């Protein structure tokens, strides 16, 4: 049926497409063609508004096509959301036929460009949902959290590197407001945090694990910090903050970021995470014995899947080479980096530091293995919360300070604004939470506001964030901006 509709309109479009592809076509005529395509898109919408493809209304697609003539960016957002809905409600085996049909449809009505731009979005969605040609990371415990809460599917860091992101999370302020720009400027309580707000209302608040603040002695909003991981020597990466291209290579440490060894085994970070879990279990047991009824807040900071890319053997073995997807936009396949990224990457090109291709693939296996290692540790914490009787009245927020490129575009680590780097997982889970998916864009600053809202405290700095409870209770807001910025290691300028 859809092919018949396309063929009918194709006769009208044939000449337009020829003109569109003709390099001699003037800019003025290009605008006229765009307007005519919009009209024909509207005509198509009217004809098949009620047509359903495998139970999925084609109305969404046509609506996006019409909007493409006005705003390609807006169309991409809407199409992505429509595809997410479809993928969540239909068998995977239907997806490939659906993609082929939509591509054919878009090609024939003169919107091939739209399909090409959307292709990366589709890959991201398919990867997230574990479709056959992408990796399906084994995270049953995180899945359990998701099934009992709200998934924020468009969550982003305030800054795609550790220390500034964590300072933004603490204060609820963007980097340019708290002015903690990079990994050499750690938070030490110099600006009020959500922890300070809780303390002012006598809410017990403690931390276990990684904070990446300045020092254990600082008044940074925690009553007590258990085995905290802080920046090195209270200073951090001063050598990574030089921007002048003729000077930065003189001070930059020429060491392999991903670690000297990559593969199965144990590292100081995997050992540390196990210690964090053990300390958390003991903390919960002690809390139960004290029989306290007063509300409390516990922050738990696990390191994985942060490099070094070393993970215990059983997790490494979960992701053999033959199960891994091909590298996305591999420079070895002809992909060329954006000039700004190229300048940043030339200072520390991790992709060129592997001993051989086998080690590169071992790095990817280790990263996904660390994700499963993290998941098992989260499972142990959830079990302890349950066994000590806290699950029925505890809300759990699961998130991260940033993402990781894991080889996509020849990049490793974070520090840029590709989805792999700046998007973060975010789940709010609990017995009293309405389950579902919230697609409104959110950031770490919204988590800060959520914590103070949860305990009926005041915002520490009246930042731009909003409680995730409020956001989830309202309809999808595609106009909301998730702002992120980067001024840190290897950059030659600020980026947004």
Short mmCIF file of C-alpha atoms in Angstrom, two decimals:
data_model
loop_
_atom_site.label_atom_id
_atom_site.label_comp_id
_atom_site.label_asym_id
_atom_site.label_seq_id
_atom_site.Cartn_x
_atom_site.Cartn_y
_atom_site.Cartn_z
CA UNK A 1 0.00 0.00 0.00
CA UNK A 2 2.74 2.46 0.92
CA UNK A 3 4.59 1.75 -2.32
CA UNK A 4 1.47 2.64 -4.32
CA UNK A 5 1.18 5.98 -2.58
CA UNK A 6 4.82 6.70 -3.15
CA UNK A 7 4.59 5.88 -6.86
CA UNK A 8 1.63 8.26 -7.27
CA UNK A 9 3.53 11.15 -5.77
CA UNK A 10 6.74 10.17 -7.50
CA UNK A 11 5.42 11.31 -10.87
CA UNK A 12 4.90 14.79 -9.49
CA UNK A 13 8.30 14.80 -7.86
CA UNK A 14 10.45 13.44 -10.66
CA UNK A 15 11.23 16.80 -12.22
CA UNK A 16 11.72 18.39 -8.83
CA UNK A 17 14.28 15.77 -7.89
CA UNK A 18 16.15 16.22 -11.14
CA UNK A 19 16.35 19.94 -10.47
CA UNK A 20 17.36 19.33 -6.87
CA UNK A 21 20.32 17.21 -7.96
CA UNK A 22 21.35 19.57 -10.72
CA UNK A 23 24.35 21.64 -9.52
CA UNK A 24 23.18 24.49 -11.74
CA UNK A 25 19.98 24.96 -9.75
CA UNK A 26 19.99 28.37 -8.12
CA UNK A 27 19.56 28.96 -4.41
CA UNK A 28 16.28 30.71 -5.08
CA UNK A 29 14.98 27.74 -7.02
CA UNK A 30 16.16 25.40 -4.27
CA UNK A 31 13.92 27.28 -1.84
CA UNK A 32 10.99 26.92 -4.23
CA UNK A 33 11.63 23.18 -4.54
CA UNK A 34 11.70 22.90 -0.75
CA UNK A 35 8.33 24.64 -0.54
CA UNK A 36 6.84 22.33 -3.18
CA UNK A 37 8.19 19.30 -1.35
CA UNK A 38 6.51 20.56 1.78
CA UNK A 39 3.20 20.82 -0.04
CA UNK A 40 3.51 17.30 -1.39
CA UNK A 41 4.48 16.08 2.07
CA UNK A 42 1.28 17.61 3.38
CA UNK A 43 -0.65 15.88 0.61
CA UNK A 44 0.90 12.57 1.58
CA UNK A 45 -0.01 13.21 5.20
CA UNK A 46 -3.64 13.79 4.28
CA UNK A 47 -3.81 10.62 2.21
CA UNK A 48 -2.34 8.17 4.66
CA UNK A 49 -2.90 9.82 8.06
CA UNK A 50 -4.79 6.79 9.31
CA UNK A 51 -2.61 4.16 7.68
CA UNK A 52 -0.78 1.96 10.18
CA UNK A 53 2.41 0.07 9.52
CA UNK A 54 2.66 -2.96 11.82
CA UNK A 55 0.38 -1.10 14.22
CA UNK A 56 2.67 1.96 14.18
CA UNK A 57 0.96 5.06 12.85
CA UNK A 58 2.64 6.48 9.78
CA UNK A 59 1.19 9.81 10.86
CA UNK A 60 4.29 10.39 12.99
CA UNK A 61 6.57 9.93 9.99
CA UNK A 62 4.59 12.24 7.74
CA UNK A 63 4.39 14.84 10.47
CA UNK A 64 8.16 14.76 10.76
CA UNK A 65 8.58 15.04 7.00
CA UNK A 66 6.37 18.10 6.87
CA UNK A 67 8.32 19.71 9.71
CA UNK A 68 11.61 18.92 7.94
CA UNK A 69 10.96 21.70 5.47
CA UNK A 70 10.94 24.13 8.41
CA UNK A 71 13.41 22.60 10.84
CA UNK A 72 15.51 19.53 10.19
CA UNK A 73 16.74 19.48 13.77
CA UNK A 74 13.22 19.38 15.19
CA UNK A 75 12.29 16.58 12.81
CA UNK A 76 15.22 14.48 13.98
CA UNK A 77 14.11 14.81 17.60
CA UNK A 78 10.53 13.86 16.80
CA UNK A 79 11.52 10.96 14.59
CA UNK A 80 13.84 9.61 17.25
CA UNK A 81 11.06 9.65 19.83
CA UNK A 82 8.66 7.98 17.43
CA UNK A 83 11.19 5.26 16.72
CA UNK A 84 11.84 4.70 20.43
CA UNK A 85 8.12 4.14 20.97
CA UNK A 86 7.99 1.72 18.07
CA UNK A 87 11.03 -0.26 19.15
CA UNK A 88 9.71 -0.64 22.68
CA UNK A 89 6.40 -2.12 21.53
CA UNK A 90 7.23 -4.42 18.61
CA UNK A 91 9.27 -7.54 18.04
CA UNK A 92 12.83 -6.93 16.95
CA UNK A 93 12.44 -9.02 13.80
CA UNK A 94 10.07 -6.39 12.37
CA UNK A 95 12.47 -3.49 12.79
CA UNK A 96 14.65 -4.23 9.82
CA UNK A 97 11.73 -4.45 7.38
CA UNK A 98 10.35 -1.22 8.84
CA UNK A 99 13.66 0.61 8.40
CA UNK A 100 13.92 -0.56 4.78
CA UNK A 101 10.40 0.63 4.00
CA UNK A 102 10.92 4.02 5.62
CA UNK A 103 14.22 4.51 3.78
CA UNK A 104 12.56 3.67 0.48
CA UNK A 105 9.71 6.01 1.31
CA UNK A 106 11.99 8.92 2.22
CA UNK A 107 14.23 8.36 -0.79
CA UNK A 108 11.31 8.42 -3.20
CA UNK A 109 9.74 11.61 -1.90
CA UNK A 110 12.97 13.54 -2.09
CA UNK A 111 14.11 13.50 1.52
CA UNK A 112 17.15 11.29 1.24
CA UNK A 113 19.10 13.85 3.26
CA UNK A 114 16.74 13.40 6.18
CA UNK A 115 17.31 9.64 6.15
CA UNK A 116 21.07 10.07 6.05
CA UNK A 117 21.00 12.38 9.09
CA UNK A 118 18.60 10.10 10.93
CA UNK A 119 20.74 7.03 10.28
CA UNK A 120 23.07 7.82 13.18
CA UNK A 121 20.11 8.43 15.47
CA UNK A 122 18.67 5.04 14.53
CA UNK A 123 22.01 3.39 15.26
CA UNK A 124 22.10 5.03 18.71
CA UNK A 125 18.56 3.85 19.53
CA UNK A 126 19.20 0.33 18.28
CA UNK A 127 22.44 0.16 20.24
CA UNK A 128 20.68 1.32 23.40
CA UNK A 129 17.99 -1.33 23.04
CA UNK A 130 20.37 -4.18 22.23
CA UNK A 131 19.32 -5.09 18.69
CA UNK A 132 21.03 -8.04 16.98
CA UNK A 133 23.71 -6.12 15.11
CA UNK A 134 24.74 -4.16 18.21
CA UNK A 135 26.10 -5.23 21.58
CA UNK A 136 23.63 -6.20 24.27
CA UNK A 137 25.36 -5.28 27.52
CA UNK A 138 24.30 -7.55 30.36
CA UNK A 139 22.95 -5.35 33.17
CA UNK A 140 20.09 -7.26 34.86
CA UNK A 141 20.27 -5.26 38.09
CA UNK A 142 20.17 -1.87 36.42
CA UNK A 143 17.29 -3.25 34.34
CA UNK A 144 15.53 -4.11 37.59
CA UNK A 145 15.90 -0.51 38.75
CA UNK A 146 14.55 0.71 35.42
CA UNK A 147 11.55 -1.59 35.61
CA UNK A 148 10.64 -0.09 38.96
CA UNK A 149 11.07 3.56 38.13
CA UNK A 150 11.38 6.31 35.56
CA UNK A 151 14.01 6.20 32.82
CA UNK A 152 15.13 9.64 31.64
CA UNK A 153 16.08 8.75 28.09
CA UNK A 154 17.57 12.15 27.20
CA UNK A 155 19.85 12.79 30.16
CA UNK A 156 23.13 14.66 29.75
CA UNK A 157 26.11 15.68 31.84
CA UNK A 158 26.77 19.34 32.60
CA UNK A 159 30.34 18.79 31.45
CA UNK A 160 31.80 15.63 29.86
CA UNK A 161 34.69 15.19 32.28
CA UNK A 162 34.80 14.09 35.91
CA UNK A 163 35.63 16.99 38.22
CA UNK A 164 33.59 19.83 36.66
CA UNK A 165 30.62 17.50 36.17
CA UNK A 166 30.67 16.51 39.83
CA UNK A 167 30.99 20.14 40.95
CA UNK A 168 27.96 21.02 38.82
CA UNK A 169 26.03 18.10 40.33
CA UNK A 170 26.98 19.23 43.86
CA UNK A 171 26.04 22.89 43.42
CA UNK A 172 23.24 22.64 40.86
CA UNK A 173 25.05 25.26 38.79
CA UNK A 174 26.54 25.10 35.28
CA UNK A 175 30.32 25.19 34.97
CA UNK A 176 30.44 28.82 33.85
CA UNK A 177 28.55 29.81 37.01
CA UNK A 178 30.47 27.88 39.65
CA UNK A 179 33.68 28.51 37.64
CA UNK A 180 35.19 25.13 38.41
CA UNK A 181 36.39 24.69 34.86
CA UNK A 182 38.47 21.53 34.68
CA UNK A 183 40.06 18.60 36.48
CA UNK A 184 42.50 20.94 38.25
CA UNK A 185 39.69 22.85 39.99
CA UNK A 186 37.96 20.45 42.37
CA UNK A 187 34.96 21.27 44.51
CA UNK A 188 35.72 21.82 48.21
CA UNK A 189 32.55 23.40 49.56
CA UNK A 190 33.32 26.94 48.39
CA UNK A 191 29.75 27.11 47.00
CA UNK A 192 26.77 25.62 48.82
CA UNK A 193 25.79 22.11 47.72
CA UNK A 194 22.66 20.00 47.96
CA UNK A 195 24.43 18.28 50.85
CA UNK A 196 24.66 21.56 52.73
CA UNK A 197 20.93 22.11 52.16
CA UNK A 198 20.16 18.72 53.70
CA UNK A 199 22.45 19.44 56.63
CA UNK A 200 20.68 22.74 57.30
CA UNK A 201 17.46 20.74 57.74
CA UNK A 202 19.15 18.12 59.96
CA UNK A 203 18.91 15.38 57.33
CA UNK A 204 21.79 12.92 57.83
CA UNK A 205 23.88 12.77 54.64
CA UNK A 206 26.96 10.61 54.13
CA UNK A 207 29.04 9.35 51.21
CA UNK A 208 30.80 6.10 50.41
CA UNK A 209 33.28 5.94 47.55
CA UNK A 210 34.39 8.20 44.74
CA UNK A 211 33.66 11.92 45.02
CA UNK A 212 36.50 13.54 43.07
CA UNK A 213 36.33 16.60 45.31
CA UNK A 214 39.44 18.22 46.83
CA UNK A 215 40.00 16.72 50.27
CA UNK A 216 38.39 14.56 52.92
CA UNK A 217 38.90 17.40 55.43
CA UNK A 218 36.78 19.91 53.49
CA UNK A 219 33.26 20.92 54.49
CA UNK A 220 31.64 19.84 51.23
CA UNK A 221 28.16 18.88 52.40
CA UNK A 222 28.65 15.41 53.91
CA UNK A 223 28.44 14.57 57.60
CA UNK A 224 30.88 11.75 57.03
CA UNK A 225 32.85 10.53 53.99
CA UNK A 226 33.73 6.83 53.97
CA UNK A 227 36.79 5.72 51.94
CA UNK A 228 36.45 8.76 49.63
CA UNK A 229 38.36 8.98 46.36
CA UNK A 230 39.48 12.57 45.81
CA UNK A 231 41.57 14.26 43.12
CA UNK A 232 45.28 13.45 43.29
CA UNK A 233 47.00 15.40 46.07
CA UNK A 234 44.03 17.78 46.23
CA UNK A 235 45.16 19.38 42.97
CA UNK A 236 44.29 17.22 39.97
CA UNK A 237 45.26 17.57 36.31
CA UNK A 238 46.98 20.97 36.16
CA UNK A 239 49.12 19.70 33.28
CA UNK A 240 45.98 18.99 31.25
CA UNK A 241 44.70 22.57 31.39
CA UNK A 242 47.19 24.31 29.08
CA UNK A 243 45.49 25.54 25.89
CA UNK A 244 48.28 27.23 23.96
CA UNK A 245 49.16 24.77 21.24
CA UNK A 246 52.84 25.71 21.28
CA UNK A 247 53.08 25.09 25.02
CA UNK A 248 50.72 22.29 25.99
CA UNK A 249 52.80 19.45 24.54
CA UNK A 250 55.71 20.51 26.77
CA UNK A 251 53.83 19.76 29.97
CA UNK A 252 51.38 17.08 28.87
CA UNK A 253 52.11 13.65 30.26
CA UNK A 254 52.83 11.21 27.47
CA UNK A 255 51.32 8.18 29.17
CA UNK A 256 48.62 5.87 27.87
CA UNK A 257 45.30 7.10 29.25
CA UNK A 258 43.59 3.70 29.06
CA UNK A 259 46.27 2.02 31.18
CA UNK A 260 49.53 0.21 30.51
CA UNK A 261 47.74 -3.14 30.52
CA UNK A 262 44.35 -3.83 28.91
CA UNK A 263 42.40 -7.06 29.34
CA UNK A 264 41.24 -9.53 32.01
CA UNK A 265 42.44 -9.10 35.57
CA UNK A 266 42.08 -6.82 38.56
CA UNK A 267 43.04 -3.18 38.95
CA UNK A 268 43.15 -0.80 41.90
CA UNK A 269 39.81 0.55 40.66
CA UNK A 270 38.02 -2.82 40.59
CA UNK A 271 39.44 -3.54 44.06
CA UNK A 272 38.24 -0.12 45.21
CA UNK A 273 34.71 -0.71 43.90
CA UNK A 274 34.53 -3.99 45.78
CA UNK A 275 35.61 -2.15 48.93
CA UNK A 276 32.90 0.48 48.34
CA UNK A 277 30.25 -2.24 48.05
CA UNK A 278 31.47 -3.96 51.20
CA UNK A 279 31.45 -0.67 53.12
CA UNK A 280 27.94 0.08 51.86
CA UNK A 281 26.66 -3.31 53.01
CA UNK A 282 28.11 -2.75 56.49
CA UNK A 283 26.69 0.78 56.60
CA UNK A 284 23.19 -0.48 55.82
CA UNK A 285 23.47 -3.25 58.39
CA UNK A 286 24.52 -0.71 61.02
CA UNK A 287 21.67 1.61 60.03
CA UNK A 288 19.22 -1.25 60.53
CA UNK A 289 20.62 -2.09 63.98
CA UNK A 290 20.29 1.54 65.09
CA UNK A 291 16.57 1.36 64.25
CA UNK A 292 16.53 4.99 63.19
CA UNK A 293 13.26 6.23 61.69
CA UNK A 294 14.66 9.57 60.56
CA UNK A 295 15.05 10.02 56.78
CA UNK A 296 18.64 9.83 55.54
CA UNK A 297 20.60 10.29 52.33
CA UNK A 298 23.51 8.10 51.24
CA UNK A 299 25.66 8.87 48.20
CA UNK A 300 27.54 5.87 46.76
CA UNK A 301 30.31 6.46 44.20
CA UNK A 302 31.51 3.50 42.11
CA UNK A 303 34.35 3.94 39.60
CA UNK A 304 33.61 1.35 36.89
CA UNK A 305 33.51 1.43 33.90
CA UNK A 306 36.20 4.14 34.06
CA UNK A 307 39.61 3.15 32.64
CA UNK A 308 42.04 1.44 33.19
CA UNK A 309 40.33 -1.10 30.97
CA UNK A 310 40.97 -4.10 33.19
CA UNK A 311 38.15 -6.30 34.47
CA UNK A 312 37.94 -9.69 36.22
CA UNK A 313 38.07 -12.60 33.77
CA UNK A 314 34.44 -13.71 34.01
CA UNK A 315 33.18 -10.29 32.93
CA UNK A 316 35.76 -9.98 30.17
CA UNK A 317 34.65 -13.35 28.82
CA UNK A 318 31.04 -12.13 28.49
CA UNK A 319 32.04 -10.09 25.42
CA UNK A 320 34.17 -12.15 23.01
CA UNK A 321 35.38 -10.44 19.86
CA UNK A 322 32.90 -12.16 17.56
CA UNK A 323 29.94 -10.71 19.49
CA UNK A 324 31.13 -7.10 19.34
CA UNK A 325 29.72 -4.60 16.84
CA UNK A 326 31.95 -2.95 14.31
CA UNK A 327 33.44 0.34 15.45
CA UNK A 328 31.15 3.26 14.71
CA UNK A 329 32.59 5.74 12.18
CA UNK A 330 36.03 4.15 12.31
CA UNK A 331 38.77 6.49 10.94
CA UNK A 332 40.35 3.38 9.42
CA UNK A 333 37.26 3.21 7.23
CA UNK A 334 37.64 6.77 5.99
CA UNK A 335 35.86 8.80 8.67
CA UNK A 336 37.43 12.24 9.19
CA UNK A 337 37.32 13.99 12.53
CA UNK A 338 35.85 17.43 13.11
CA UNK A 339 38.77 19.92 13.16
CA UNK A 340 38.20 20.89 16.82
CA UNK A 341 38.12 17.23 17.85
CA UNK A 342 41.23 16.58 15.77
CA UNK A 343 43.13 19.32 17.58
CA UNK A 344 42.01 17.97 20.93
CA UNK A 345 42.83 14.39 20.02
CA UNK A 346 46.32 15.05 18.64
CA UNK A 347 47.56 15.68 22.17
CA UNK A 348 46.53 12.22 23.36
CA UNK A 349 45.47 9.89 20.56
CA UNK A 350 44.51 6.73 22.43
CA UNK A 351 43.42 5.06 19.21
CA UNK A 352 47.01 5.11 17.97
CA UNK A 353 48.49 3.78 21.20
CA UNK A 354 47.21 0.21 21.03
CA UNK A 355 49.85 -2.46 20.52
CA UNK A 356 47.74 -4.05 17.79
CA UNK A 357 44.14 -4.59 16.66
CA UNK A 358 43.66 -7.42 19.15
CA UNK A 359 44.40 -5.09 22.04
CA UNK A 360 41.92 -2.54 20.69
CA UNK A 361 39.17 -5.14 20.64
CA UNK A 362 40.24 -6.31 24.10
CA UNK A 363 39.70 -2.72 25.27
CA UNK A 364 36.12 -2.80 24.02
CA UNK A 365 35.49 -6.19 25.65
CA UNK A 366 36.95 -4.88 28.91
CA UNK A 367 34.79 -1.75 28.84
CA UNK A 368 31.56 -3.70 28.39
CA UNK A 369 32.82 -6.18 30.98
CA UNK A 370 33.28 -3.29 33.42
CA UNK A 371 29.67 -2.30 32.76
CA UNK A 372 28.56 -5.78 33.82
CA UNK A 373 30.98 -5.67 36.77
CA UNK A 374 29.36 -2.39 37.81
CA UNK A 375 25.91 -3.94 37.40
CA UNK A 376 26.76 -6.84 39.69
CA UNK A 377 27.99 -4.43 42.36
CA UNK A 378 24.78 -2.44 42.05
CA UNK A 379 22.90 -5.72 42.46
CA UNK A 380 24.73 -6.41 45.71
CA UNK A 381 23.78 -2.96 47.01
CA UNK A 382 20.12 -3.44 46.02
CA UNK A 383 20.11 -6.82 47.77
CA UNK A 384 21.53 -5.24 50.92
CA UNK A 385 18.95 -2.46 50.84
CA UNK A 386 16.23 -5.10 50.57
CA UNK A 387 17.59 -7.48 53.20
CA UNK A 388 17.95 -4.67 55.73
CA UNK A 389 14.34 -3.62 55.25
CA UNK A 390 14.80 -0.29 53.47
CA UNK A 391 13.56 -1.02 49.95
CA UNK A 392 9.88 -0.21 50.54
CA UNK A 393 10.63 3.37 51.60
CA UNK A 394 13.84 4.11 49.69
CA UNK A 395 14.20 6.05 46.43
CA UNK A 396 17.27 5.19 44.36
CA UNK A 397 18.77 7.54 41.77
CA UNK A 398 21.21 5.87 39.38
CA UNK A 399 23.35 8.02 37.09
CA UNK A 400 26.89 8.84 35.95
CA UNK A 401 29.05 11.94 35.61
CA UNK A 402 29.66 11.36 31.88
CA UNK A 403 29.72 8.73 29.15
CA UNK A 404 32.53 7.19 27.08
CA UNK A 405 33.32 7.08 23.37
CA UNK A 406 34.65 3.48 23.47
CA UNK A 407 36.41 3.82 20.11
CA UNK A 408 33.60 5.51 18.15
CA UNK A 409 35.12 7.95 15.61
CA UNK A 410 38.55 6.83 16.81
CA UNK A 411 37.95 8.43 20.23
CA UNK A 412 38.34 7.01 23.75
CA UNK A 413 37.32 8.44 27.10
CA UNK A 414 34.93 11.38 27.13
CA UNK A 415 35.54 15.15 26.71
CA UNK A 416 33.31 15.98 23.73
CA UNK A 417 29.64 16.36 22.84
CA UNK A 418 28.96 13.22 20.89
CA UNK A 419 26.14 11.18 22.43
CA UNK A 420 28.56 8.48 23.58
CA UNK A 421 30.45 11.03 25.66
CA UNK A 422 27.91 13.50 27.04
CA UNK A 423 24.75 11.42 27.40
CA UNK A 424 24.37 9.68 30.76
CA UNK A 425 22.13 6.99 32.22
CA UNK A 426 19.51 8.29 34.63
CA UNK A 427 16.92 6.24 36.51
CA UNK A 428 14.81 7.27 39.48
CA UNK A 429 13.49 4.09 41.07
CA UNK A 430 11.32 3.28 44.06
CA UNK A 431 8.02 1.89 45.28
CA UNK A 432 6.35 5.30 45.15
CA UNK A 433 7.66 6.23 41.69
CA UNK A 434 5.37 6.07 38.67
CA UNK A 435 7.03 3.76 36.16
CA UNK A 436 7.74 4.87 32.62
CA UNK A 437 10.04 6.74 30.27
CA UNK A 438 10.50 10.50 30.38
CA UNK A 439 11.92 11.96 27.17
CA UNK A 440 12.25 15.57 28.31
CA UNK A 441 15.96 16.57 28.24
CA UNK A 442 17.54 16.70 31.71
CA UNK A 443 21.01 17.17 33.24
CA UNK A 444 22.95 16.53 36.43
CA UNK A 445 21.74 19.91 37.71
CA UNK A 446 18.18 18.53 37.75
CA UNK A 447 19.34 15.71 40.04
CA UNK A 448 20.67 18.28 42.49
CA UNK A 449 17.25 19.94 42.61
CA UNK A 450 15.55 16.55 42.93
CA UNK A 451 17.49 15.63 46.06
CA UNK A 452 16.60 18.84 47.90
CA UNK A 453 13.00 18.54 46.71
CA UNK A 454 12.82 14.96 47.99
CA UNK A 455 13.75 16.09 51.51
CA UNK A 456 11.66 19.31 51.33
CA UNK A 457 14.77 21.49 51.49
CA UNK A 458 15.65 24.66 49.62
CA UNK A 459 17.72 24.76 46.45
CA UNK A 460 21.36 25.46 47.38
CA UNK A 461 21.89 28.13 44.72
CA UNK A 462 18.59 28.51 42.85
CA UNK A 463 20.25 27.08 39.76
CA UNK A 464 18.59 26.32 36.42
CA UNK A 465 17.66 22.76 37.36
CA UNK A 466 14.22 21.43 38.14
CA UNK A 467 13.08 18.47 40.23
CA UNK A 468 12.90 15.30 38.17
CA UNK A 469 9.64 14.50 39.94
CA UNK A 470 8.06 17.59 38.37
CA UNK A 471 9.62 16.92 34.98
CA UNK A 472 8.41 13.31 34.91
CA UNK A 473 4.88 14.31 35.92
CA UNK A 474 4.55 16.73 33.00
CA UNK A 475 4.23 16.03 29.25
CA UNK A 476 7.32 15.76 27.08
CA UNK A 477 8.91 19.17 26.62
CA UNK A 478 10.99 19.16 23.43
CA UNK A 479 11.82 22.84 23.93
CA UNK A 480 13.70 22.24 27.17
CA UNK A 481 17.46 22.70 26.76
CA UNK A 482 20.04 20.34 28.25
CA UNK A 483 23.08 22.62 28.47
CA UNK A 484 26.58 21.18 28.62
CA UNK A 485 29.99 22.82 28.26
CA UNK A 486 33.65 21.82 28.18
CA UNK A 487 36.76 23.85 29.01
CA UNK A 488 39.04 21.09 30.26
CA UNK A 489 41.83 18.69 29.30
CA UNK A 490 43.27 18.88 25.76
CA UNK A 491 40.80 21.51 24.54
CA UNK A 492 42.03 24.48 22.53
CA UNK A 493 38.90 26.51 23.34
CA UNK A 494 35.64 26.27 25.21
CA UNK A 495 32.99 24.01 23.66
CA UNK A 496 29.25 23.84 24.19
#
